[in-house]
Short mmCIF file of C-alpha atoms in Angstrom, two decimals:
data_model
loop_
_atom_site.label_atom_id
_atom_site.label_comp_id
_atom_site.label_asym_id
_atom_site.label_seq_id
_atom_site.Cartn_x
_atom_site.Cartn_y
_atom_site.Cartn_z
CA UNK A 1 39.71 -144.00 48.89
CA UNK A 2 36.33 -145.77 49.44
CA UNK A 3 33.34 -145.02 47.59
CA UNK A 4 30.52 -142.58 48.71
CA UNK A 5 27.53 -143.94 50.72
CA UNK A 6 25.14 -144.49 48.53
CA UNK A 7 21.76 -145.22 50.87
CA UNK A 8 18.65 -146.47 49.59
CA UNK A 9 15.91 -143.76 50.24
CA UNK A 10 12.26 -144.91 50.04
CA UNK A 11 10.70 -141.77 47.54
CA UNK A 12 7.68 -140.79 49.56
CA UNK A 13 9.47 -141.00 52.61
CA UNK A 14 10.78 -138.04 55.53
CA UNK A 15 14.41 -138.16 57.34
CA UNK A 16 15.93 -136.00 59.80
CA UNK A 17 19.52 -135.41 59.88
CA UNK A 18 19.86 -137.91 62.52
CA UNK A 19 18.23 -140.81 60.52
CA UNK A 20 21.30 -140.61 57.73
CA UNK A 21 23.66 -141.82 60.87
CA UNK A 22 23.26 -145.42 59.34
CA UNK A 23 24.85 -144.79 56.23
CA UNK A 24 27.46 -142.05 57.50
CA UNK A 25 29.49 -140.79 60.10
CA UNK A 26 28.74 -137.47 59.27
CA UNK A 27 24.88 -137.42 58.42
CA UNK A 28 25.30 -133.41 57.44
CA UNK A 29 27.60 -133.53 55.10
CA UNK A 30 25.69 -136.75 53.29
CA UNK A 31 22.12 -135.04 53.56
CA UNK A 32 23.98 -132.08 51.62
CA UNK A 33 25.72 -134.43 48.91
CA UNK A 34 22.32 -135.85 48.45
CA UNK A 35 20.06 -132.81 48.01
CA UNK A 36 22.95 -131.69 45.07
CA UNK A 37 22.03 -134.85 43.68
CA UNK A 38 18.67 -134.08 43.80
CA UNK A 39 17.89 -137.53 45.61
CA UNK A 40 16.79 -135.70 48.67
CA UNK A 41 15.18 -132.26 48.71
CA UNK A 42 15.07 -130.22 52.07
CA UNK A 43 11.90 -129.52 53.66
CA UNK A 44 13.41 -127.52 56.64
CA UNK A 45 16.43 -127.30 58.99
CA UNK A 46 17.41 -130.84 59.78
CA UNK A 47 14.54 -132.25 57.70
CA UNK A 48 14.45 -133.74 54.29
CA UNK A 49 12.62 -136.00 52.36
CA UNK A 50 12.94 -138.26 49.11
CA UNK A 51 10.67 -137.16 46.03
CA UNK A 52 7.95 -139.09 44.71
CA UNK A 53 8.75 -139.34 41.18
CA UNK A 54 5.62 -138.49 39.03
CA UNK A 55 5.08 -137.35 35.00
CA UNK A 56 5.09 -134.29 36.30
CA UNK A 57 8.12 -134.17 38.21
CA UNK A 58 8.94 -134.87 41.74
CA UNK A 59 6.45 -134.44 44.24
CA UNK A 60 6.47 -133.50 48.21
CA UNK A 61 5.82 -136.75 50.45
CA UNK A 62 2.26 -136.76 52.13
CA UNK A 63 1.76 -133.76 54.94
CA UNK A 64 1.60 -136.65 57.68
CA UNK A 65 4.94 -138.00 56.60
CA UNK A 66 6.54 -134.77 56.98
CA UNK A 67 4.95 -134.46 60.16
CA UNK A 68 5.60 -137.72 61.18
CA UNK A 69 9.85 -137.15 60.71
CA UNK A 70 10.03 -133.88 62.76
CA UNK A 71 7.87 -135.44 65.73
CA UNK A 72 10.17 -138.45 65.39
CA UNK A 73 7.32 -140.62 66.62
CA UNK A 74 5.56 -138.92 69.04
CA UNK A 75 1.59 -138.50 68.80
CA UNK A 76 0.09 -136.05 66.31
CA UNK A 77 -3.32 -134.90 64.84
CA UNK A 78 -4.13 -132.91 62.06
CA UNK A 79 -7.00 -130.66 62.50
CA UNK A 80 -8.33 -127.31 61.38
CA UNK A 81 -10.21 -126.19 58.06
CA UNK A 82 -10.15 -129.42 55.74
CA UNK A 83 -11.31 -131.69 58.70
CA UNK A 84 -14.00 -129.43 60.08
CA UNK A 85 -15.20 -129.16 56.39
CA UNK A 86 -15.48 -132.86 55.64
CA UNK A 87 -17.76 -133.21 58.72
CA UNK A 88 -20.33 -131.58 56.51
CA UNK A 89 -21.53 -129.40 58.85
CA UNK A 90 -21.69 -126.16 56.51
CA UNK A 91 -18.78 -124.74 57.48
CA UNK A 92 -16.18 -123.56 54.65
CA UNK A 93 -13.39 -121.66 56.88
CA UNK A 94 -10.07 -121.53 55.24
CA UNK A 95 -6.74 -120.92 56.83
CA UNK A 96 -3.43 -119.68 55.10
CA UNK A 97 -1.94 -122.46 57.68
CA UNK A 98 -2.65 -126.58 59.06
CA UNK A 99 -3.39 -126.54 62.44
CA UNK A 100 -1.86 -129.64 64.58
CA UNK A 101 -2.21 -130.69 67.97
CA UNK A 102 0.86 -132.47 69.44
CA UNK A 103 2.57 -133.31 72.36
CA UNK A 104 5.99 -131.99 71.97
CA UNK A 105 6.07 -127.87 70.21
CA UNK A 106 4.18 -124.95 70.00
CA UNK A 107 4.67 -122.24 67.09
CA UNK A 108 4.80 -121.60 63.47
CA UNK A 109 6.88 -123.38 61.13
CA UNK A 110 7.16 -123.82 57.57
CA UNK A 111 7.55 -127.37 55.83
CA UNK A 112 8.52 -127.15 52.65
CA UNK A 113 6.71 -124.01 51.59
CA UNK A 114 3.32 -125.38 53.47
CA UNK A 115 2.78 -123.52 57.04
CA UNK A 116 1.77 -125.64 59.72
CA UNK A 117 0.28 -124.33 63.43
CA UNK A 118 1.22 -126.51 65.85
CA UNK A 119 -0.41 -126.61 69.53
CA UNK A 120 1.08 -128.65 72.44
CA UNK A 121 -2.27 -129.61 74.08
CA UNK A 122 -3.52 -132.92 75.77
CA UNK A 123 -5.54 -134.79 72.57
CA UNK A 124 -7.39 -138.19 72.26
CA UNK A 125 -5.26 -141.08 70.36
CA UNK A 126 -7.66 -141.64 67.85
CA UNK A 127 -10.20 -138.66 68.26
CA UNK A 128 -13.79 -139.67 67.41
CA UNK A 129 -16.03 -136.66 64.89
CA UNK A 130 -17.16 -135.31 67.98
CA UNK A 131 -13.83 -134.27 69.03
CA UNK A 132 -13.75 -132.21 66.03
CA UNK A 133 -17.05 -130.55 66.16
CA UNK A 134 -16.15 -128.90 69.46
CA UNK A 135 -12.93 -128.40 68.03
CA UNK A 136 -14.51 -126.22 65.25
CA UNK A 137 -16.69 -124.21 67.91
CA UNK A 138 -14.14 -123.43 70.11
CA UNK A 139 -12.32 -121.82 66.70
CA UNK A 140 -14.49 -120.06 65.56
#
């Protein structure tokens, strides 16, 4: 009998289901081993990540990690309430949700417990503050 896989997860870090392939031939049953062993905690259907240990326990990776896994690489910005607010322009909207453009799905979804908005629209790679100044008038 050979011994279980044991793969070396990066804590901070996102996988899909498919990602486990490497150290399994069946990535399911592996992603569920792991999250009993608490090395893993699910974020969503098909997405987990590995917990950055802290003194007070673990903690969720960073929003654009998680975001980063479930668009498996394809282009992504994170817009809304916190970015219109750090461009200091007096408004102080908040949203239950994080809005996201991308290229790939439309809808609601829910991230570990966070809510996310995404919109499949047509975005600039590397939007300058301008973007997001008409960005906050056209929401508002």
């Amino acid at each position: 009998m050979s011994t279980a896989a044991q793969p070396d997860l990066q804590p901070g870090r996102a996988y899909r289901t498919r990602d486990l392939r490497r150290w399994s031939a069946n990535p399911t049953r592996l992603a569920k081993r792991l999250v009993r062993e608490g090395k893993l905690h699910q974020a969503a259907h098909g997405l987990f990540y590995a917990p950055v240990p802290s003194r007070f326990g673990p903690a969720p990776p960073e929003e654009t990690e998680l975001l980063r896994a479930f668009f498996a690489g394809s282009p992504f910005i994170i817009s809304g309430p916190p970015r219109w607010n750090a461009l200091g322009l007096g408004a102080t909207a908040m949203f239950a949700t994080t809005l996201v453009y991308n290229t790939r799905r439309t809808g609601e979804f829910t991230f570990d417990g966070r809510r996310y908005l995404l919109r499949r629209v047509l975005f600039p790679e590397n939007p300058p503050p301008e973007y997001f100044v008409v960005d906050l008038i056209q929401h508002r």
